[in-house]
Amino acid sequence: GDSVTQMEGPVTLSEEAFLTINCTYTATGYPSLFWYVQYPGEGLQLLLKATKADDKGSNKGFEATYRKETTSFHLEKGSVQVSDSAVYFCALSDLGGSSNTGKLIFGQGTTLQVKP
Amino acid sequence: SAVISQKPSRDICQRGTSLTIQCQVDSQVTMMFWYRQQPGQSLTLIATANQGSEATYESGFVIDKFPISRPNLTFSTLTVSNMSPEDSSIYLCSKTERQGGTQYFGPGTRLLVL
């Protein structure tokens, strides 16, 4: 079945450091890919998305490119801030895939802590 | 974006009791989803709530434990039945856009079972 694998956390960085969180997926068809963020004590927010190969999603300085050839959707940010400390989830939608229900399949989440 | 509300936002319950969580979305949708997030874990889909038909449950989740209602296109409830401490989790509802599949989540219901 479809699955998403994220790099293990936690990731601890100093402010203004470069961030990469790796995400790879296994899916049939052509899923849409997402990054969601969960700030401490808050709900899940959409950070960015890409719906087809080579699309780049971007928001708040974060970027991720849908790479079909490597089945990856790595999250990057050039200069992190303390306020970016959160848990980041990579996910895929099964729309256009084998079950086509619209449900999301999540990776295990990566905790990012940014120190001043 | 979307406006999705859940009630209650949190609760502390005794084992053996049941809790019903309500979810209201801001626009009519055919499918709503219920997820569970256990402490420190990722989100796991419990079931897909279809208006006008029985909910579809994922492997490991059963209707007797997590009955779902979907009386109209903007509302759903999830009941956590005969609770045990292992049910302590955040329960989230969501709706999806058919174009592109973006899901929008409610704020979650934080449940602690003693």
PDB file of C-alpha atoms in Angstrom:
ATOM      1  CA  GLY A   1       0.000   0.000   0.000  1.00  0.00           C
ATOM      2  CA  ASP A   2       0.863   3.662  -0.124  1.00  0.00           C
ATOM      3  CA  SER A   3       3.326   4.933   2.473  1.00  0.00           C
ATOM      4  CA  VAL A   4       5.411   7.951   3.483  1.00  0.00           C
ATOM      5  CA  THR A   5       8.797   7.871   5.207  1.00  0.00           C
ATOM      6  CA  GLN A   6      10.361  10.881   6.896  1.00  0.00           C
ATOM      7  CA  MET A   7      13.782  11.351   8.368  1.00  0.00           C
ATOM      8  CA  GLU A   8      14.068  10.612  12.041  1.00  0.00           C
ATOM      9  CA  GLY A   9      14.006  13.467  14.479  1.00  0.00           C
ATOM     10  CA  PRO A  10      14.396  15.454  16.511  1.00  0.00           C
ATOM     11  CA  VAL A  11      16.332  17.958  14.451  1.00  0.00           C
ATOM     12  CA  THR A  12      18.049  20.704  16.428  1.00  0.00           C
ATOM     13  CA  LEU A  13      19.411  23.740  14.600  1.00  0.00           C
ATOM     14  CA  SER A  14      20.707  27.169  15.449  1.00  0.00           C
ATOM     15  CA  GLU A  15      18.814  30.194  14.218  1.00  0.00           C
ATOM     16  CA  GLU A  16      19.593  31.096  10.563  1.00  0.00           C
ATOM     17  CA  ALA A  17      20.801  27.573   9.777  1.00  0.00           C
ATOM     18  CA  PHE A  18      19.712  25.719   6.638  1.00  0.00           C
ATOM     19  CA  LEU A  19      16.987  23.121   7.088  1.00  0.00           C
ATOM     20  CA  THR A  20      16.324  19.946   5.151  1.00  0.00           C
ATOM     21  CA  ILE A  21      13.767  17.351   6.222  1.00  0.00           C
ATOM     22  CA  ASN A  22      13.757  14.332   3.950  1.00  0.00           C
ATOM     23  CA  CYS A  23      10.540  12.696   2.799  1.00  0.00           C
ATOM     24  CA  THR A  24      10.110   9.783   0.409  1.00  0.00           C
ATOM     25  CA  TYR A  25       6.938   8.054  -0.631  1.00  0.00           C
ATOM     26  CA  THR A  26       5.583   4.871  -2.170  1.00  0.00           C
ATOM     27  CA  ALA A  27       2.355   5.131  -4.118  1.00  0.00           C
ATOM     28  CA  THR A  28       0.476   3.920  -7.142  1.00  0.00           C
ATOM     29  CA  GLY A  29      -0.735   6.550  -9.538  1.00  0.00           C
ATOM     30  CA  TYR A  30       0.099  10.220  -9.161  1.00  0.00           C
ATOM     31  CA  PRO A  31      -0.604  11.382  -5.630  1.00  0.00           C
ATOM     32  CA  SER A  32      -0.588  14.956  -4.416  1.00  0.00           C
ATOM     33  CA  LEU A  33       2.059  15.634  -1.775  1.00  0.00           C
ATOM     34  CA  PHE A  34       1.847  17.865   1.268  1.00  0.00           C
ATOM     35  CA  TRP A  35       3.773  19.247   4.184  1.00  0.00           C
ATOM     36  CA  TYR A  36       1.770  20.006   7.307  1.00  0.00           C
ATOM     37  CA  VAL A  37       3.062  21.735  10.438  1.00  0.00           C
ATOM     38  CA  GLN A  38       1.917  21.369  14.026  1.00  0.00           C
ATOM     39  CA  TYR A  39       3.070  24.091  16.403  1.00  0.00           C
ATOM     40  CA  PRO A  40       3.175  23.224  20.120  1.00  0.00           C
ATOM     41  CA  GLY A  41      -0.325  22.810  21.505  1.00  0.00           C
ATOM     42  CA  GLU A  42      -1.965  23.674  18.199  1.00  0.00           C
ATOM     43  CA  GLY A  43      -3.751  21.873  15.378  1.00  0.00           C
ATOM     44  CA  LEU A  44      -2.446  20.762  12.021  1.00  0.00           C
ATOM     45  CA  GLN A  45      -1.878  23.453   9.387  1.00  0.00           C
ATOM     46  CA  LEU A  46      -1.128  23.054   5.710  1.00  0.00           C
ATOM     47  CA  LEU A  47       2.356  24.422   5.001  1.00  0.00           C
ATOM     48  CA  LEU A  48       2.686  23.710   1.281  1.00  0.00           C
ATOM     49  CA  LYS A  49       1.671  21.262  -1.401  1.00  0.00           C
ATOM     50  CA  ALA A  50       2.480  19.999  -4.894  1.00  0.00           C
ATOM     51  CA  THR A  51       0.056  18.179  -7.134  1.00  0.00           C
ATOM     52  CA  LYS A  52       2.233  16.902  -9.974  1.00  0.00           C
ATOM     53  CA  ALA A  53       5.794  15.998 -10.836  1.00  0.00           C
ATOM     54  CA  ASP A  54       8.315  18.864 -10.813  1.00  0.00           C
ATOM     55  CA  ASP A  55       5.866  21.195  -9.047  1.00  0.00           C
ATOM     56  CA  LYS A  56       7.458  23.279  -6.311  1.00  0.00           C
ATOM     57  CA  GLY A  57       5.350  24.178  -3.315  1.00  0.00           C
ATOM     58  CA  SER A  58       6.409  27.162  -1.227  1.00  0.00           C
ATOM     59  CA  ASN A  59       5.189  29.108   1.779  1.00  0.00           C
ATOM     60  CA  LYS A  60       6.745  31.156   4.599  1.00  0.00           C
ATOM     61  CA  GLY A  61      10.238  30.585   3.161  1.00  0.00           C
ATOM     62  CA  PHE A  62       9.796  26.809   3.040  1.00  0.00           C
ATOM     63  CA  GLU A  63      10.025  24.943  -0.263  1.00  0.00           C
ATOM     64  CA  ALA A  64       9.600  21.390  -1.493  1.00  0.00           C
ATOM     65  CA  THR A  65       9.802  19.971  -5.017  1.00  0.00           C
ATOM     66  CA  TYR A  66       7.826  16.932  -6.173  1.00  0.00           C
ATOM     67  CA  ARG A  67      10.467  14.561  -7.591  1.00  0.00           C
ATOM     68  CA  LYS A  68       8.833  11.592  -9.267  1.00  0.00           C
ATOM     69  CA  GLU A  69      12.109  10.024 -10.355  1.00  0.00           C
ATOM     70  CA  THR A  70      13.316   9.775  -6.752  1.00  0.00           C
ATOM     71  CA  THR A  71       9.811   9.588  -5.176  1.00  0.00           C
ATOM     72  CA  SER A  72      10.791  12.402  -2.833  1.00  0.00           C
ATOM     73  CA  PHE A  73       9.376  15.657  -1.476  1.00  0.00           C
ATOM     74  CA  HIS A  74      12.086  17.075   0.776  1.00  0.00           C
ATOM     75  CA  LEU A  75      11.312  20.182   2.806  1.00  0.00           C
ATOM     76  CA  GLU A  76      13.891  22.988   2.823  1.00  0.00           C
ATOM     77  CA  LYS A  77      14.298  26.415   4.309  1.00  0.00           C
ATOM     78  CA  GLY A  78      17.329  28.616   3.855  1.00  0.00           C
ATOM     79  CA  SER A  79      17.325  30.300   7.265  1.00  0.00           C
ATOM     80  CA  VAL A  80      15.267  28.955  10.139  1.00  0.00           C
ATOM     81  CA  GLN A  81      13.901  31.001  13.007  1.00  0.00           C
ATOM     82  CA  VAL A  82      13.042  30.069  16.568  1.00  0.00           C
ATOM     83  CA  SER A  83       9.377  30.433  15.601  1.00  0.00           C
ATOM     84  CA  ASP A  84       9.772  27.539  13.132  1.00  0.00           C
ATOM     85  CA  SER A  85      10.092  25.107  16.043  1.00  0.00           C
ATOM     86  CA  ALA A  86       7.300  22.610  15.460  1.00  0.00           C
ATOM     87  CA  VAL A  87       6.532  19.108  14.230  1.00  0.00           C
ATOM     88  CA  TYR A  88       6.510  18.718  10.446  1.00  0.00           C
ATOM     89  CA  PHE A  89       4.516  16.003   8.692  1.00  0.00           C
ATOM     90  CA  CYS A  90       4.909  14.870   5.109  1.00  0.00           C
ATOM     91  CA  ALA A  91       1.756  13.358   3.606  1.00  0.00           C
ATOM     92  CA  LEU A  92       0.282  12.078   0.388  1.00  0.00           C
ATOM     93  CA  SER A  93      -3.291  12.009  -0.829  1.00  0.00           C
ATOM     94  CA  ASP A  94      -4.637   8.845  -2.384  1.00  0.00           C
ATOM     95  CA  LEU A  95      -6.700  10.880  -4.861  1.00  0.00           C
ATOM     96  CA  GLY A  96      -5.687   9.657  -8.293  1.00  0.00           C
ATOM     97  CA  GLY A  97      -4.251   6.524  -6.743  1.00  0.00           C
ATOM     98  CA  SER A  98      -5.426   3.037  -6.006  1.00  0.00           C
ATOM     99  CA  SER A  99      -8.228   3.796  -3.528  1.00  0.00           C
ATOM    100  CA  ASN A 100      -9.021   7.387  -4.585  1.00  0.00           C
ATOM    101  CA  THR A 101     -10.882   8.328  -1.404  1.00  0.00           C
ATOM    102  CA  GLY A 102      -9.081  11.562  -0.616  1.00  0.00           C
ATOM    103  CA  LYS A 103      -7.587  10.287   2.621  1.00  0.00           C
ATOM    104  CA  LEU A 104      -4.111  11.380   3.649  1.00  0.00           C
ATOM    105  CA  ILE A 105      -1.294   9.047   4.539  1.00  0.00           C
ATOM    106  CA  PHE A 106       1.186  10.671   6.903  1.00  0.00           C
ATOM    107  CA  GLY A 107       4.830  10.166   7.619  1.00  0.00           C
ATOM    108  CA  GLN A 108       5.887   9.746  11.223  1.00  0.00           C
ATOM    109  CA  GLY A 109       6.606  13.449  11.745  1.00  0.00           C
ATOM    110  CA  THR A 110       9.884  15.249  12.391  1.00  0.00           C
ATOM    111  CA  THR A 111      10.327  17.510  15.393  1.00  0.00           C
ATOM    112  CA  LEU A 112      12.347  20.648  14.678  1.00  0.00           C
ATOM    113  CA  GLN A 113      13.828  22.669  17.497  1.00  0.00           C
ATOM    114  CA  VAL A 114      15.533  25.938  16.612  1.00  0.00           C
ATOM    115  CA  LYS A 115      17.777  27.496  19.250  1.00  0.00           C
ATOM    116  CA  PRO A 116      18.576  31.224  19.391  1.00  0.00           C
TER     117      PRO A 116
ATOM    118  CA  SER B   1      -8.571  27.699   3.722  1.00  0.00           C
ATOM    119  CA  ALA B   2     -11.441  26.391   5.789  1.00  0.00           C
ATOM    120  CA  VAL B   3     -13.171  26.846   9.105  1.00  0.00           C
ATOM    121  CA  ILE B   4     -13.651  23.631  11.011  1.00  0.00           C
ATOM    122  CA  SER B   5     -14.745  23.434  14.621  1.00  0.00           C
ATOM    123  CA  GLN B   6     -14.707  20.576  17.091  1.00  0.00           C
ATOM    124  CA  LYS B   7     -16.377  20.100  20.438  1.00  0.00           C
ATOM    125  CA  PRO B   8     -15.210  19.499  23.058  1.00  0.00           C
ATOM    126  CA  SER B   9     -11.708  20.869  22.705  1.00  0.00           C
ATOM    127  CA  ARG B  10     -10.517  18.645  25.544  1.00  0.00           C
ATOM    128  CA  ASP B  11     -11.929  16.294  28.127  1.00  0.00           C
ATOM    129  CA  ILE B  12     -10.868  14.052  30.968  1.00  0.00           C
ATOM    130  CA  CYS B  13     -12.932  10.877  31.185  1.00  0.00           C
ATOM    131  CA  GLN B  14     -13.153   7.794  33.350  1.00  0.00           C
ATOM    132  CA  ARG B  15     -12.446   4.384  31.915  1.00  0.00           C
ATOM    133  CA  GLY B  16     -15.513   2.508  30.729  1.00  0.00           C
ATOM    134  CA  THR B  17     -17.383   5.655  29.697  1.00  0.00           C
ATOM    135  CA  SER B  18     -18.012   7.026  26.209  1.00  0.00           C
ATOM    136  CA  LEU B  19     -17.389  10.430  24.664  1.00  0.00           C
ATOM    137  CA  THR B  20     -18.947  11.899  21.538  1.00  0.00           C
ATOM    138  CA  ILE B  21     -16.916  14.422  19.579  1.00  0.00           C
ATOM    139  CA  GLN B  22     -18.657  16.815  17.214  1.00  0.00           C
ATOM    140  CA  CYS B  23     -17.199  18.280  14.030  1.00  0.00           C
ATOM    141  CA  GLN B  24     -18.710  21.127  12.023  1.00  0.00           C
ATOM    142  CA  VAL B  25     -17.261  22.219   8.667  1.00  0.00           C
ATOM    143  CA  ASP B  26     -17.900  25.455   6.825  1.00  0.00           C
ATOM    144  CA  SER B  27     -19.038  24.048   3.484  1.00  0.00           C
ATOM    145  CA  GLN B  28     -20.866  21.005   2.206  1.00  0.00           C
ATOM    146  CA  VAL B  29     -18.614  18.036   1.517  1.00  0.00           C
ATOM    147  CA  THR B  30     -19.332  14.435   0.645  1.00  0.00           C
ATOM    148  CA  MET B  31     -16.535  12.977   2.746  1.00  0.00           C
ATOM    149  CA  MET B  32     -15.163  13.876   6.137  1.00  0.00           C
ATOM    150  CA  PHE B  33     -12.343  12.083   7.887  1.00  0.00           C
ATOM    151  CA  TRP B  34     -11.520  11.198  11.476  1.00  0.00           C
ATOM    152  CA  TYR B  35      -7.906  10.764  12.604  1.00  0.00           C
ATOM    153  CA  ARG B  36      -6.252   9.797  15.859  1.00  0.00           C
ATOM    154  CA  GLN B  37      -2.924  11.176  17.042  1.00  0.00           C
ATOM    155  CA  GLN B  38      -1.527   9.256  19.975  1.00  0.00           C
ATOM    156  CA  PRO B  39       0.969  11.080  22.229  1.00  0.00           C
ATOM    157  CA  GLY B  40       4.147  11.874  20.328  1.00  0.00           C
ATOM    158  CA  GLN B  41       2.946  10.002  17.248  1.00  0.00           C
ATOM    159  CA  SER B  42       1.758  10.759  13.744  1.00  0.00           C
ATOM    160  CA  LEU B  43      -1.824  10.838  12.558  1.00  0.00           C
ATOM    161  CA  THR B  44      -3.651   7.611  11.810  1.00  0.00           C
ATOM    162  CA  LEU B  45      -6.908   7.544   9.884  1.00  0.00           C
ATOM    163  CA  ILE B  46      -9.759   5.990  11.850  1.00  0.00           C
ATOM    164  CA  ALA B  47     -12.503   6.193   9.245  1.00  0.00           C
ATOM    165  CA  THR B  48     -13.984   8.050   6.319  1.00  0.00           C
ATOM    166  CA  ALA B  49     -17.446   9.430   7.034  1.00  0.00           C
ATOM    167  CA  ASN B  50     -19.624   9.468   3.934  1.00  0.00           C
ATOM    168  CA  GLN B  51     -22.893  11.314   3.946  1.00  0.00           C
ATOM    169  CA  GLY B  52     -25.742   8.932   3.239  1.00  0.00           C
ATOM    170  CA  SER B  53     -23.853   5.702   3.826  1.00  0.00           C
ATOM    171  CA  GLU B  54     -21.970   3.775   6.478  1.00  0.00           C
ATOM    172  CA  ALA B  55     -18.546   5.014   7.467  1.00  0.00           C
ATOM    173  CA  THR B  56     -15.543   3.172   6.060  1.00  0.00           C
ATOM    174  CA  TYR B  57     -13.140   2.042   8.771  1.00  0.00           C
ATOM    175  CA  GLU B  58      -9.407   1.494   8.444  1.00  0.00           C
ATOM    176  CA  SER B  59      -7.717  -1.675   9.529  1.00  0.00           C
ATOM    177  CA  GLY B  60      -7.575  -1.881  13.315  1.00  0.00           C
ATOM    178  CA  PHE B  61     -10.621   0.315  13.916  1.00  0.00           C
ATOM    179  CA  VAL B  62     -14.152  -1.037  14.332  1.00  0.00           C
ATOM    180  CA  ILE B  63     -17.592   0.497  14.388  1.00  0.00           C
ATOM    181  CA  ASP B  64     -18.453  -0.816  17.863  1.00  0.00           C
ATOM    182  CA  LYS B  65     -15.530   1.092  19.340  1.00  0.00           C
ATOM    183  CA  PHE B  66     -15.716   4.211  17.159  1.00  0.00           C
ATOM    184  CA  PRO B  67     -19.275   4.708  15.894  1.00  0.00           C
ATOM    185  CA  ILE B  68     -19.618   7.617  13.500  1.00  0.00           C
ATOM    186  CA  SER B  69     -22.628   9.605  12.430  1.00  0.00           C
ATOM    187  CA  ARG B  70     -22.937  11.817   9.375  1.00  0.00           C
ATOM    188  CA  PRO B  71     -26.430  13.318   9.407  1.00  0.00           C
ATOM    189  CA  ASN B  72     -25.751  16.018   6.810  1.00  0.00           C
ATOM    190  CA  LEU B  73     -23.084  17.448   4.530  1.00  0.00           C
ATOM    191  CA  THR B  74     -21.492  19.760   7.124  1.00  0.00           C
ATOM    192  CA  PHE B  75     -21.548  17.762  10.357  1.00  0.00           C
ATOM    193  CA  SER B  76     -20.190  14.523  11.785  1.00  0.00           C
ATOM    194  CA  THR B  77     -19.701  12.915  15.170  1.00  0.00           C
ATOM    195  CA  LEU B  78     -17.222  10.341  16.415  1.00  0.00           C
ATOM    196  CA  THR B  79     -17.904   8.408  19.600  1.00  0.00           C
ATOM    197  CA  VAL B  80     -15.097   6.769  21.533  1.00  0.00           C
ATOM    198  CA  SER B  81     -16.828   3.921  23.362  1.00  0.00           C
ATOM    199  CA  ASN B  82     -15.949   2.024  26.519  1.00  0.00           C
ATOM    200  CA  MET B  83     -12.785   4.057  26.911  1.00  0.00           C
ATOM    201  CA  SER B  84      -9.512   2.854  28.356  1.00  0.00           C
ATOM    202  CA  PRO B  85      -6.313   4.824  29.073  1.00  0.00           C
ATOM    203  CA  GLU B  86      -4.979   3.631  25.682  1.00  0.00           C
ATOM    204  CA  ASP B  87      -7.618   5.829  24.025  1.00  0.00           C
ATOM    205  CA  SER B  88      -5.913   8.955  25.377  1.00  0.00           C
ATOM    206  CA  SER B  89      -5.114  10.828  22.176  1.00  0.00           C
ATOM    207  CA  ILE B  90      -5.937  13.840  20.085  1.00  0.00           C
ATOM    208  CA  TYR B  91      -8.855  13.174  17.749  1.00  0.00           C
ATOM    209  CA  LEU B  92      -9.054  15.320  14.625  1.00  0.00           C
ATOM    210  CA  CYS B  93     -11.654  15.678  11.932  1.00  0.00           C
ATOM    211  CA  SER B  94     -10.971  16.978   8.468  1.00  0.00           C
ATOM    212  CA  LYS B  95     -12.507  17.732   5.127  1.00  0.00           C
ATOM    213  CA  THR B  96     -10.879  17.521   1.734  1.00  0.00           C
ATOM    214  CA  GLU B  97     -10.855  19.450  -1.503  1.00  0.00           C
ATOM    215  CA  ARG B  98     -11.512  17.166  -4.430  1.00  0.00           C
ATOM    216  CA  GLN B  99      -9.226  19.340  -6.582  1.00  0.00           C
ATOM    217  CA  GLY B 100      -5.706  18.509  -5.463  1.00  0.00           C
ATOM    218  CA  GLY B 101      -6.770  16.695  -2.299  1.00  0.00           C
ATOM    219  CA  THR B 102      -5.819  19.323   0.281  1.00  0.00           C
ATOM    220  CA  GLN B 103      -7.229  18.434   3.680  1.00  0.00           C
ATOM    221  CA  TYR B 104      -8.164  20.991   6.283  1.00  0.00           C
ATOM    222  CA  PHE B 105      -8.202  19.961   9.900  1.00  0.00           C
ATOM    223  CA  GLY B 106     -10.165  20.922  12.927  1.00  0.00           C
ATOM    224  CA  PRO B 107      -8.286  22.026  16.060  1.00  0.00           C
ATOM    225  CA  GLY B 108      -8.568  18.576  17.592  1.00  0.00           C
ATOM    226  CA  THR B 109     -10.111  17.119  20.736  1.00  0.00           C
ATOM    227  CA  ARG B 110      -7.593  16.265  23.428  1.00  0.00           C
ATOM    228  CA  LEU B 111      -8.836  13.262  25.360  1.00  0.00           C
ATOM    229  CA  LEU B 112      -7.346  11.917  28.577  1.00  0.00           C
ATOM    230  CA  VAL B 113      -8.774   8.697  29.982  1.00  0.00           C
ATOM    231  CA  LEU B 114      -8.042   7.908  33.616  1.00  0.00           C
TER     232      LEU B 114
END
